[in-house]
Coordinates of C-alpha atoms and ligand atoms in Angstrom, one line a residue:
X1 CA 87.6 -32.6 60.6
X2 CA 89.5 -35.7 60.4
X3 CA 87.8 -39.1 62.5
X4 CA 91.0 -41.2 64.3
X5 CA 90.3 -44.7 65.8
X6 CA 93.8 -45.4 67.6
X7 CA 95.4 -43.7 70.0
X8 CA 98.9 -44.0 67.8
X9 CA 96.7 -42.0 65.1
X10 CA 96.5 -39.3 68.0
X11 CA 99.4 -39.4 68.7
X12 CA 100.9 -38.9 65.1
X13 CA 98.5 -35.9 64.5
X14 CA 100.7 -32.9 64.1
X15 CA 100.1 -30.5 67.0
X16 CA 101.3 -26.7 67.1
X17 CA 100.2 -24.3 69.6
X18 CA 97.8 -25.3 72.4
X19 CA 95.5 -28.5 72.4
X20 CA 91.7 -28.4 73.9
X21 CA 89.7 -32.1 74.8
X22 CA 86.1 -32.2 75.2
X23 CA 85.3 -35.9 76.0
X24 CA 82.1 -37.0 75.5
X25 CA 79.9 -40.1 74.9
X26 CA 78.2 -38.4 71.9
X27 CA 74.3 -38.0 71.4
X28 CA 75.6 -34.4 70.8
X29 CA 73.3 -31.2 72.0
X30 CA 73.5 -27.6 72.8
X31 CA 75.5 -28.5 75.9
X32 CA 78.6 -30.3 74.3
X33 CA 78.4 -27.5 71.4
X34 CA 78.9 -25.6 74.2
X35 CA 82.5 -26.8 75.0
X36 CA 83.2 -27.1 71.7
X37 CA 82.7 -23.7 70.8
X38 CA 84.7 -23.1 74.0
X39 CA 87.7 -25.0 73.4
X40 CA 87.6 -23.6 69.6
X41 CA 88.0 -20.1 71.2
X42 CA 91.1 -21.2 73.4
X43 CA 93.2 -23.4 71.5
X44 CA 94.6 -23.9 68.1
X45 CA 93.9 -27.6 68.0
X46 CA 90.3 -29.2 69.2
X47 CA 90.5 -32.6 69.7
X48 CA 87.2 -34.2 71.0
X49 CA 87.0 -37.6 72.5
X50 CA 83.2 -39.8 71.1
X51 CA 83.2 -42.7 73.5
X52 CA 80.9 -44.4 75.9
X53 CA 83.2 -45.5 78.4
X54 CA 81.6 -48.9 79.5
X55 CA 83.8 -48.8 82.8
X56 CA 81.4 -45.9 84.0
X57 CA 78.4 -47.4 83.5
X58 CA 77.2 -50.2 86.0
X59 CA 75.4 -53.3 85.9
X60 CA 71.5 -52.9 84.9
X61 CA 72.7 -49.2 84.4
X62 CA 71.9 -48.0 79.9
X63 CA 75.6 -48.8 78.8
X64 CA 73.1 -50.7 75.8
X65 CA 70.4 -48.2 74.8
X66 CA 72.9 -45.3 75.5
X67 CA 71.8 -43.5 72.5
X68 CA 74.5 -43.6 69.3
X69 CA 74.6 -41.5 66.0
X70 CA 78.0 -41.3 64.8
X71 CA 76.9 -39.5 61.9
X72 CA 75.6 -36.7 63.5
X73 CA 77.8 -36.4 65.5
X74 CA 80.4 -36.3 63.3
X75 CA 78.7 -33.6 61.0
X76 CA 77.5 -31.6 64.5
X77 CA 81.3 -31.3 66.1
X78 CA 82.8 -30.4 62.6
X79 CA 80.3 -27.4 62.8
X80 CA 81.4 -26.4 66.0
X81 CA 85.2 -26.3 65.0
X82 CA 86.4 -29.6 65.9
X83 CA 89.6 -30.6 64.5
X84 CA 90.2 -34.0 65.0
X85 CA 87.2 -36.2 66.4
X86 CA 88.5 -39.4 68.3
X87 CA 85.8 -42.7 68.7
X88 CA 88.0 -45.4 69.4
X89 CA 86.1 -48.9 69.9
X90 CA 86.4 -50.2 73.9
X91 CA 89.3 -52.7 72.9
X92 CA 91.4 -49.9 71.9
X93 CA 91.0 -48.4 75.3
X94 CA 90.9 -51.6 77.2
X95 CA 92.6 -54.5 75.9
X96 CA 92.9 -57.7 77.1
X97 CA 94.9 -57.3 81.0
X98 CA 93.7 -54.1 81.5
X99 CA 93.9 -53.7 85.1
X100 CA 95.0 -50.1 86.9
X101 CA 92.3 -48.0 87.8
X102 CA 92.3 -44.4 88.9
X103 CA 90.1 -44.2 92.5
X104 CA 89.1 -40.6 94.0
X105 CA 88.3 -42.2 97.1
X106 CA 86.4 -39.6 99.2
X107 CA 84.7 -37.3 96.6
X108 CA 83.8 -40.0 94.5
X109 CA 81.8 -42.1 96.8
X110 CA 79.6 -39.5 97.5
X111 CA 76.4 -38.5 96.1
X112 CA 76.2 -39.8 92.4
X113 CA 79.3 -42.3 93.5
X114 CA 77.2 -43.4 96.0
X115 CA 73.9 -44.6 94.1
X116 CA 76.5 -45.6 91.2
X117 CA 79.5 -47.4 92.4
X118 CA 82.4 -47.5 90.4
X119 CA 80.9 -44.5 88.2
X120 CA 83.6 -42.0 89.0
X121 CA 86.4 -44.9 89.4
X122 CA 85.3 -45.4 85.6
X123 CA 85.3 -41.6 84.6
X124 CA 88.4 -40.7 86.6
X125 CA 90.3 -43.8 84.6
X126 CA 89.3 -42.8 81.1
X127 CA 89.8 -39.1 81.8
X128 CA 93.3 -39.8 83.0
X129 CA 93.5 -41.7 79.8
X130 CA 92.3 -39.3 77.5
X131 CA 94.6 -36.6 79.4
X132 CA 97.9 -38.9 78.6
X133 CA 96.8 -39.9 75.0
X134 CA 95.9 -36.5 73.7
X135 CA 98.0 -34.6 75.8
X136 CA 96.2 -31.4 75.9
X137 CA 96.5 -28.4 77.4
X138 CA 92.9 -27.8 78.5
X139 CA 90.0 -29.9 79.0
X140 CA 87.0 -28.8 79.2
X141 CA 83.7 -30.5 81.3
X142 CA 80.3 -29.1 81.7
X143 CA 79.0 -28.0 85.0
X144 CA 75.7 -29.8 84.6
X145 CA 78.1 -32.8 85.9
X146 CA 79.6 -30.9 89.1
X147 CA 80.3 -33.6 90.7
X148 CA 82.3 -35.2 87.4
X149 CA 84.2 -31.7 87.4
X150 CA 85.2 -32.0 91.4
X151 CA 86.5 -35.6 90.8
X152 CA 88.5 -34.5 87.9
X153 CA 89.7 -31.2 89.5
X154 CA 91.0 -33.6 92.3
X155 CA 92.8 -36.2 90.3
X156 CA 94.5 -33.5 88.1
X157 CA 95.5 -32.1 91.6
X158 CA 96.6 -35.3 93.1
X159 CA 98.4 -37.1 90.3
X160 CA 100.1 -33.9 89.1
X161 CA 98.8 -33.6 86.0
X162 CA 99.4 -30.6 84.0
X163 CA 96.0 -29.9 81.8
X164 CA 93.6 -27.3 83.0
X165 CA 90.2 -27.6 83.6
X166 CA 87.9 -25.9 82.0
X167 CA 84.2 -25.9 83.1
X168 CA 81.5 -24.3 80.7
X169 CA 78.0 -23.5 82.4
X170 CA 74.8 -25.9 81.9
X171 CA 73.2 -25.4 78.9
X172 CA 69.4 -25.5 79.1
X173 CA 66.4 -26.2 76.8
X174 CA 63.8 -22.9 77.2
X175 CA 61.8 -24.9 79.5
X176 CA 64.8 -25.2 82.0
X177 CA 65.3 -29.0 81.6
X178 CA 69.3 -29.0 81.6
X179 CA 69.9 -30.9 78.4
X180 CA 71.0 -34.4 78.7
X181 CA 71.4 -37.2 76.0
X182 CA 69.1 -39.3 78.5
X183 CA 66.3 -36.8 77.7
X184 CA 65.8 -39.0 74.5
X185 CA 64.3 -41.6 76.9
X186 CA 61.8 -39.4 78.0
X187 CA 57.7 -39.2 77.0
X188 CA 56.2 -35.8 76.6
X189 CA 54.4 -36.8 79.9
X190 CA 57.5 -37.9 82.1
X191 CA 59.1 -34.6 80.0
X192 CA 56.7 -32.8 82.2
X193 CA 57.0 -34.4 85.3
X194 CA 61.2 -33.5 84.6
X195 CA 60.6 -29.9 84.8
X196 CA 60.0 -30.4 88.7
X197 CA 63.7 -30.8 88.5
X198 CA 65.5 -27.6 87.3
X199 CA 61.9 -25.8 89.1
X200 CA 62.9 -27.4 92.5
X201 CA 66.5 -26.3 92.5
X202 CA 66.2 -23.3 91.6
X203 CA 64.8 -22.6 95.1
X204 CA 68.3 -22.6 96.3
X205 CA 66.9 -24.8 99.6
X206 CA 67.2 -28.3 100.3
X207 CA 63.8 -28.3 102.2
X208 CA 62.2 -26.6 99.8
X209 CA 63.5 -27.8 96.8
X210 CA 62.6 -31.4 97.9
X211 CA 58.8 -30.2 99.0
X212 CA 58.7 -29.1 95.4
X213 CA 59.9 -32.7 94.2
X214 CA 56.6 -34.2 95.3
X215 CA 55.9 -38.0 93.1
X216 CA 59.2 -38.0 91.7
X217 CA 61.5 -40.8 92.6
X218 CA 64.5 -39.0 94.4
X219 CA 68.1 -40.6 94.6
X220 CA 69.4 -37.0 96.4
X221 CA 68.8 -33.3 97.3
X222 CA 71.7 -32.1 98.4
X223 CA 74.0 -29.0 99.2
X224 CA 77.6 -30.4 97.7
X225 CA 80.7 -28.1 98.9
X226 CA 82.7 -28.8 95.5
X227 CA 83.6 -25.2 94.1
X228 CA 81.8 -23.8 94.0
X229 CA 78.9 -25.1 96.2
X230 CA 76.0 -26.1 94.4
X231 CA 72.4 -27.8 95.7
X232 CA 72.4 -31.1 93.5
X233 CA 70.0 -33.4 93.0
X234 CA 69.0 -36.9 90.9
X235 CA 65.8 -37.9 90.1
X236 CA 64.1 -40.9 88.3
X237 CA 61.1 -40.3 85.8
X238 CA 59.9 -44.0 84.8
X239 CA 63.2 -45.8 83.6
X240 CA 65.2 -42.7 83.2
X241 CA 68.0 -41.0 85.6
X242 CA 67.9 -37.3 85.4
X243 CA 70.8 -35.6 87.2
X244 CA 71.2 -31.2 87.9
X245 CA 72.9 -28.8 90.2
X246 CA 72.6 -25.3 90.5
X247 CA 75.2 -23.0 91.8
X248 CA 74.6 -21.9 95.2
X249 CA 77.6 -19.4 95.8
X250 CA 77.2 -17.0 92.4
X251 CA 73.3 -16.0 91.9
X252 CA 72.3 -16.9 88.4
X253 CA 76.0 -17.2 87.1
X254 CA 74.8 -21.4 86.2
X255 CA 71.8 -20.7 84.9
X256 CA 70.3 -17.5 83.6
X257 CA 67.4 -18.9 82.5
X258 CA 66.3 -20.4 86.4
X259 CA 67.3 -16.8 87.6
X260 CA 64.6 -15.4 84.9
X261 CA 61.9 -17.6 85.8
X262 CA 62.3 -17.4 89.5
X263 CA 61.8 -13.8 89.2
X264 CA 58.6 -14.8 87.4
X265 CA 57.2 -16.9 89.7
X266 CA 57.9 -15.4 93.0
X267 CA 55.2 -12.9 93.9
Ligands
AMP1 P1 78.5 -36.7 78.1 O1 78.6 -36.9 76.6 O2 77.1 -36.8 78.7 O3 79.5 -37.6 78.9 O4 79.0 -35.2 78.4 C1 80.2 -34.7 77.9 C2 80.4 -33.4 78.5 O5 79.4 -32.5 78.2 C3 80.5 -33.5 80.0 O6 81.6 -32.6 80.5 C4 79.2 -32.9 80.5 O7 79.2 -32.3 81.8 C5 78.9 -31.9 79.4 N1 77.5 -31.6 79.3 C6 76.5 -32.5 79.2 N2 75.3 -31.8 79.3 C7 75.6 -30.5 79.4 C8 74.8 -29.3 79.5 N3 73.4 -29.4 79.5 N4 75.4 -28.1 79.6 C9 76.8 -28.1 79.6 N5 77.6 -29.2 79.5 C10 77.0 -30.4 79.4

């Protein structure tokens, strides 16, 4: 796997055949080996983007303490098939005068865009950037972020850009916690107290689901009409921001592992 730091290093990588992206901002788990081992499967070149875009993080948010092993990460995606790994430093990306922003007005002021302003003007910028440095022909995103996937879906749509999304369902640790790099952040205890998460939506209902979210520190339960719909929700446990969705429209298809222990616990 060969690490680039420029995107004229990118560009001069020889490409033949079809090119998958998985951005990321590293911390790598289950869930980004997950599109890895996707776009491995599809495409003769896997080019994955390591880079914590500070544009989507806001003020007081954990652009800082985001955690950062480039190491492992580096070892973990060569594992998984990736090609070419891409961690460019935030000058590369914005330079001195950067100024032009990519804005999904309506979808992106919602829900998540709502309690973090600017997030998804941040993630829909460096997205589009990614898309026109590496080129490829698929990206691929991770449901776990449905609302990332809807705003990205959108802009693709609206700006006319070629590359196909790709989503990959949410990977899950056995307890059901969706895996996060955030989790890092959490005690055993407020590890515990997370569980009410994946548990809550996995009753499908907003009522219910937020009866079940008793003591936690909700930011939203919601039903989101993205496609497909899903009931999504963000929680904080102490200092940490836990986001989830499950699908509402295909039963089980998100998340095998809620359908399992649903069966368990309903008499
Ligand atoms: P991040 O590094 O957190 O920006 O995530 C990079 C990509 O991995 C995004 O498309 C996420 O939606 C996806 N991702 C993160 N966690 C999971 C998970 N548990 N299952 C599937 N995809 C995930």
């Amino acid at each position: 796997m060969k690490i680039v730091r420029t995107i004229s290093e990118v560009r001069a990588e020889p490409r033949e055949g079809t090119v998958g992206l998985v951005p990321t901002m590293g911390a790598f788990h289950e869930g980004h080996l997950a599109l890895f081992h996707a776009a491995r499967e599809e495409n003769d070149l896997v080019v994955a983007s390591l880079f914590v875009n500070p544009t989507q993080f806001g003020a007081g948010e954990d652009l800082d303490k985001y955690p950062r092993d480039e190491e492992r990460d580096a070892r973990l995606a060569e594992e998984a098939g990736v090609d070419v790994l891409f961690a460019p430093d935030a000058n590369e990306l914005y330079p001195p005068g950067f100024q032009t922003w990519v804005e999904v007005e309506e979808l992106g002021s919602r829900l998540e865009g709502e309690h973090r302003p600017g997030h998804f003007r941040g993630v829909a910028t460096i997205c589009l950037k990614l898309f026109n440095i590496v080129r490829p022909d698929r990206a691929y995103f991770g449901q776990k972020d449905a609302q990332q996937v809807a705003v990205v879906k959108r802009m693709v749509r609206d700006l006319d850009h070629e590359v196909q999304i790709r989503v990959v369902p949410t990977v899950r640790d056995a307890d059901g916690l969706a895996l996060s790099s955030r989790n890092a952040y959490l005690s055993p205890q407020e590890r515990e107290l997370a569980l009410q998460l994946p548990r809550a939506l996995a009753t499908k209902d907003p009522q219910l689901a937020c009866a079940r979210l008793n003591g936690l520190d909700v930011d939203y339960i919601e039903i989101a009409d993205f496609e497909p719909r899903v009931l999504a929700a963000a929680v904080r446990v102490g200092k940490t921001r836990l986001i989830d969705n499950v699908i509402l429209e295909v039963p089980c298809q998100a998340s095998a592992w809620l359908g399992r222990d649903q069966d368990k616990e309903s008499p």
